[in-house]
Coordinates of C-alpha atoms (C1' of nucleotides) in Angstrom, one line a residue:
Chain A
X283 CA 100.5 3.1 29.4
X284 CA 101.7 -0.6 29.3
X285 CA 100.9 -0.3 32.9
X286 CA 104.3 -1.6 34.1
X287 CA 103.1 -5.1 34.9
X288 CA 103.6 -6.9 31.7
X289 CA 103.1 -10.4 33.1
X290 CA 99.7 -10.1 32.9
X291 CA 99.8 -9.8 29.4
X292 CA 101.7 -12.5 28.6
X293 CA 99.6 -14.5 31.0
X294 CA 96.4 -13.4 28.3
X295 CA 98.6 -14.3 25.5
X296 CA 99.3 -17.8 26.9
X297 CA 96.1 -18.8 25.3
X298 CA 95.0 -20.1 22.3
X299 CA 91.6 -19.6 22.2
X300 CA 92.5 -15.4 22.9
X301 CA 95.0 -15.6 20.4
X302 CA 91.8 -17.0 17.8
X303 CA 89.4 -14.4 19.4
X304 CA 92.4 -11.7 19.0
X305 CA 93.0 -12.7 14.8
X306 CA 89.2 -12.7 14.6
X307 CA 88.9 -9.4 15.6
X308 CA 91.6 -8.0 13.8
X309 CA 89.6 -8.8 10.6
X310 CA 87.0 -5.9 12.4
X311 CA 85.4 -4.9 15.4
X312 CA 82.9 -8.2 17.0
X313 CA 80.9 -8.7 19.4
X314 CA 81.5 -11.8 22.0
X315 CA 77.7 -13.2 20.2
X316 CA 79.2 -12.5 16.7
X317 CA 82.8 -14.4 18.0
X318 CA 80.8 -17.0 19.6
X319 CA 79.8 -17.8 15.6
X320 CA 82.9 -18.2 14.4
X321 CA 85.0 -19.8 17.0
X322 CA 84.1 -23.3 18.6
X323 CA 83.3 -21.8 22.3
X324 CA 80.5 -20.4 23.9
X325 CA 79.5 -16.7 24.4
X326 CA 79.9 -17.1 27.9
X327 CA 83.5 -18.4 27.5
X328 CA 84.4 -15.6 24.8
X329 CA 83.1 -12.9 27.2
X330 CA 85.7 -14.0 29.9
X331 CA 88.1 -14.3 27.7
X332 CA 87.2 -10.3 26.4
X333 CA 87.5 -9.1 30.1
X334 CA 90.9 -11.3 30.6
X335 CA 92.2 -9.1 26.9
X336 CA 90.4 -5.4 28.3
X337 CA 92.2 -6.1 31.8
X338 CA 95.7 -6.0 30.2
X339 CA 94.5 -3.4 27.3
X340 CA 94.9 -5.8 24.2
X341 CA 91.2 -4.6 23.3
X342 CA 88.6 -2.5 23.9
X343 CA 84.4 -2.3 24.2
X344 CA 83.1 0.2 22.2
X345 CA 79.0 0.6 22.2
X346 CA 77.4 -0.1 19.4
X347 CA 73.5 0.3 19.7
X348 CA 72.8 -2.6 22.2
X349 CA 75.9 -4.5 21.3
X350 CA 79.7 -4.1 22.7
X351 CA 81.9 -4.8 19.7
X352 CA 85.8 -5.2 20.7
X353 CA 88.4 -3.4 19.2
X354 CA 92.4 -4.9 19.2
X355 CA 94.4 -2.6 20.4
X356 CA 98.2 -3.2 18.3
X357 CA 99.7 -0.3 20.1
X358 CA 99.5 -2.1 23.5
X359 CA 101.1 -5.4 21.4
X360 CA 103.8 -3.1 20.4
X361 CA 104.4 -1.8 23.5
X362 CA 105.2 -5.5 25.1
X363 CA 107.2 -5.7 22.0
X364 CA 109.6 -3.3 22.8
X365 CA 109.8 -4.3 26.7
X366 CA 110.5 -7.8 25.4
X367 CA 113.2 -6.4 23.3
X368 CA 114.8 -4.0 25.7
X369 CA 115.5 -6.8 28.1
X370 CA 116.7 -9.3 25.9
X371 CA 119.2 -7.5 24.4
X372 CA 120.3 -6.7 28.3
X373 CA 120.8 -10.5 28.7
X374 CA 122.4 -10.5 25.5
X375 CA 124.7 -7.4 26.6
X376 CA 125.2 -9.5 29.7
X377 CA 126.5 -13.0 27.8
X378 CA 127.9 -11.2 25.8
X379 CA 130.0 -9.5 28.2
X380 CA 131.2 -12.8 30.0
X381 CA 132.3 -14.0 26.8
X382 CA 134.7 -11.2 26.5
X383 CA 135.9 -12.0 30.0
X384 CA 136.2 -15.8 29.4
X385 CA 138.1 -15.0 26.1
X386 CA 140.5 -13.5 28.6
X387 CA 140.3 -9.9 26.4
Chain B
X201 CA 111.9 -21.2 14.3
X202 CA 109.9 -19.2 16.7
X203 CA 106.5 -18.5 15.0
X204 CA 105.4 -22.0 15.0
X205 CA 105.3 -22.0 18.6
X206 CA 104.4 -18.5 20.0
X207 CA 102.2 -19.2 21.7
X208 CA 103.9 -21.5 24.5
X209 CA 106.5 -19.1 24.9
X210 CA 103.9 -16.2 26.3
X211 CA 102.3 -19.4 28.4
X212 CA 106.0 -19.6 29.9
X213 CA 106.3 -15.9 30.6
X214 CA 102.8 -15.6 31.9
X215 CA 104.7 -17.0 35.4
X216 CA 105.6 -14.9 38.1
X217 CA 107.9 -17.5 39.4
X218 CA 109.5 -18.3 36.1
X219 CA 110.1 -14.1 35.6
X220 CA 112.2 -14.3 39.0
X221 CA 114.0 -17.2 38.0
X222 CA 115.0 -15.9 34.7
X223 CA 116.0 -12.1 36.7
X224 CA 118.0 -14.6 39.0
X225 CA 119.9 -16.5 36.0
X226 CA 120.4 -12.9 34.4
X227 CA 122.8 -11.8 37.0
X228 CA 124.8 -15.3 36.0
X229 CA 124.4 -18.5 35.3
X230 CA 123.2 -20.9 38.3
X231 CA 121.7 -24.6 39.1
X232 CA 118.5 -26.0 40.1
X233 CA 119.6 -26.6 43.5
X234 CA 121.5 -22.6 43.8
X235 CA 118.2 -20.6 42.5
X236 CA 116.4 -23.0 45.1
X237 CA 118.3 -20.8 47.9
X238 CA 117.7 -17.6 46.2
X239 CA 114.3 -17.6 45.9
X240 CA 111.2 -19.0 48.2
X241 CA 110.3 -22.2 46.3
X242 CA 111.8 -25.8 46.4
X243 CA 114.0 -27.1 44.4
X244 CA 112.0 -29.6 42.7
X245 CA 109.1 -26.2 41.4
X246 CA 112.3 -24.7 40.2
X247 CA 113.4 -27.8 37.8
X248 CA 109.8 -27.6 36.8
X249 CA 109.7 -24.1 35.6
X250 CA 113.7 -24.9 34.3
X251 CA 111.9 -27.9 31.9
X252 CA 109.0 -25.4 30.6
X253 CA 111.5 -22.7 30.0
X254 CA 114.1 -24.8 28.4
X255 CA 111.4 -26.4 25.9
X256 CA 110.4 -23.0 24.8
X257 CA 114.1 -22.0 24.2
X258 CA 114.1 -19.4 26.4
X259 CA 116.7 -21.4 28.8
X260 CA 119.8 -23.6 28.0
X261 CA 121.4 -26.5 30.2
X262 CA 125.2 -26.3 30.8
X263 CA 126.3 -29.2 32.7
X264 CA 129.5 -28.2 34.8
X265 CA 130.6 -31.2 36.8
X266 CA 128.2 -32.7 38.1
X267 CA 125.5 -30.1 38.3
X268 CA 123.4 -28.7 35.3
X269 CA 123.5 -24.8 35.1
X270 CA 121.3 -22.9 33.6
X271 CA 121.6 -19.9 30.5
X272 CA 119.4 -17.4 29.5
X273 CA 119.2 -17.2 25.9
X274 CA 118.2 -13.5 25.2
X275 CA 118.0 -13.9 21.3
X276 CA 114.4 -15.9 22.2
X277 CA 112.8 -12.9 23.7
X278 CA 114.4 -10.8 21.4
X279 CA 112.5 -12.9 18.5
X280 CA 109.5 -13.2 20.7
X281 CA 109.5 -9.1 21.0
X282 CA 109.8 -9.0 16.8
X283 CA 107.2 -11.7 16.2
X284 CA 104.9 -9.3 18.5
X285 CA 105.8 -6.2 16.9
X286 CA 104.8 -7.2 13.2
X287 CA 101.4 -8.5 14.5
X288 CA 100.8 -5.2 16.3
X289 CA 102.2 -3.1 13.6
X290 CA 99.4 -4.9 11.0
X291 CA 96.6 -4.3 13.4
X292 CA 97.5 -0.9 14.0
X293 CA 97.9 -0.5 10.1
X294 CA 94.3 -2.3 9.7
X295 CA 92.9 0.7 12.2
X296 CA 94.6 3.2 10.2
X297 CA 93.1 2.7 7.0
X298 CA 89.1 2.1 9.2
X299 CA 89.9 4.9 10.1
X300 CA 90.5 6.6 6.7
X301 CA 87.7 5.1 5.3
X302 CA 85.4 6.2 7.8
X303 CA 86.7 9.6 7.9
X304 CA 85.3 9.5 4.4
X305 CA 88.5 10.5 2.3
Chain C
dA26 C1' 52.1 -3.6 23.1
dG27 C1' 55.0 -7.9 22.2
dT28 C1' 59.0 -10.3 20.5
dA29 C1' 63.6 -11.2 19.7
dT30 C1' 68.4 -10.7 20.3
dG31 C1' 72.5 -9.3 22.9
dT32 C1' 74.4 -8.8 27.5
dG33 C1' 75.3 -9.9 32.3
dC34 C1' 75.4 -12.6 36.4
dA35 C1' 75.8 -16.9 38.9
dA36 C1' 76.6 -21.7 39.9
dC37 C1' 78.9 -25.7 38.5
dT38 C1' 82.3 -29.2 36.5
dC39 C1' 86.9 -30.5 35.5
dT40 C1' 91.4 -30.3 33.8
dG41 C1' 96.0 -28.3 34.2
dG42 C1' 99.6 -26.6 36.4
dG43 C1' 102.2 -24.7 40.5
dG44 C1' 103.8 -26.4 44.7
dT45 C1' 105.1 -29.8 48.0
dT46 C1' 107.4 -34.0 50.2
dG47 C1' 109.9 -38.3 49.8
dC48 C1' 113.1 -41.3 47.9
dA49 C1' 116.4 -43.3 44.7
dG50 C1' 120.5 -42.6 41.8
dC51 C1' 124.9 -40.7 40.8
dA52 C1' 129.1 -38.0 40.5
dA53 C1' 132.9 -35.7 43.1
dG54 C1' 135.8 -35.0 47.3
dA55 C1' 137.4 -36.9 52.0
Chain D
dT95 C1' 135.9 -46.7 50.5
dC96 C1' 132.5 -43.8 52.5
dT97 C1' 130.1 -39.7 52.5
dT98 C1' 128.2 -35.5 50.9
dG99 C1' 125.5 -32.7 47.8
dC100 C1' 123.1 -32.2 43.4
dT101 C1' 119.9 -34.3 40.2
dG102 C1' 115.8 -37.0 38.6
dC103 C1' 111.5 -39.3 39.2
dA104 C1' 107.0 -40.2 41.3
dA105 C1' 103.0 -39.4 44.0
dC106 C1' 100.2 -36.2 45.9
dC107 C1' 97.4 -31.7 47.3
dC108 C1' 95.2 -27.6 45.9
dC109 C1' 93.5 -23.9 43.5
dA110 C1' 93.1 -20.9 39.4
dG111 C1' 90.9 -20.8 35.2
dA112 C1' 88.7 -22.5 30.9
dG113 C1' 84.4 -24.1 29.7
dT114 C1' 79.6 -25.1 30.3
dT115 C1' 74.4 -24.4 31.3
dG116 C1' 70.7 -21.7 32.9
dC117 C1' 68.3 -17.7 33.9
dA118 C1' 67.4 -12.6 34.4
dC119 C1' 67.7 -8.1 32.3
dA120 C1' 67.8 -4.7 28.9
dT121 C1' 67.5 -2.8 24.4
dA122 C1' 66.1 -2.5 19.7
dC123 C1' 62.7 -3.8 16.1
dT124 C1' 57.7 -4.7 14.4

DNA sequence: AGTATGTGCAACTCTGGGGTTGCAGCAAGA
DNA sequence: TCTTGCTGCAACCCCAGAGTTGCACATACT
């Protein structure tokens, strides 16, 4: 469920006000009013920002009462994670490999 | 070495362009001027991109004669992918034990 | 009922960055 | 030497997006 486009992602991680919204809510569930306390943005901002992190599945609305509160989601974090990983180590495989070759094996 | 600066690093991957041009250098090493006939952008937006991935280590200059060549270095995403992991492994821990709490244990 | 708070939508500003073209400089091969 | 091809710098256009303000709507509480 990473949804195969993982650019996305890293495009909504390329920010550092989402990554200060992101550590907020890890410390519980907030609504974009109850972020726009803490953090020095507006609601407005912080609600753009929360569709930007629900598009790519970093967190999710969950009703409570009249309020949305947003939940981070670590699984889809983890899943990047392992992407990340799987092709670095391809590159690495790769240099690697021309080493070997320019070491004349 | 890389947590400091995490952040810049997703801004850099958060780049269609800049994914091609890292694909391209992953099937070998190649200049400016080379991924400029590979791919449908000028020269000049490649170098661009080259700068931004270079200052975020996820690219390295070789100069061969008179060009500059360009290296992916795999072991930045691969500490990118790690870095990403712990933080989703502590949120998903965090929901773990809500969720224990709440389930009244 | 009325009030208050949270949400949603819309218009607007403005900076950053992706892209371009043009030109100057410089190293290698003829 | 001259010439060719790659690099570097600078100016410029243009649009996506980060942020703001303002207002309308809806939902809870008294």
């Amino acid at each position: 469920m990473t949804s195969g486009t993982l650019v996305p992602v890293f495009a909504a991680l390329g920010d550092e006000t989402r990554w200060s919204i992101l550590a907020a809510l890890g410390e519980g569930d907030a609504s974009a009013s109850a972020l726009a306390g803490r953090l020095p943005v507006s609601r407005q901002a912080i609600a753009k920002h929360l569709v930007v992190l629900q598009e790519v599945g970093l967190v999710e609305p969950v009703r409570v009462g009249r309020e949305v509160r947003f939940r981070v989601i670590g699984a889809q974090l983890s899943d990047t994670a392992r992407s990340l990983e799987t092709i670095g180590a391809q590159w690495d495989r790769r240099l690697a490999a021309i080493k070997e070759i320019a070491e004349g094996l």
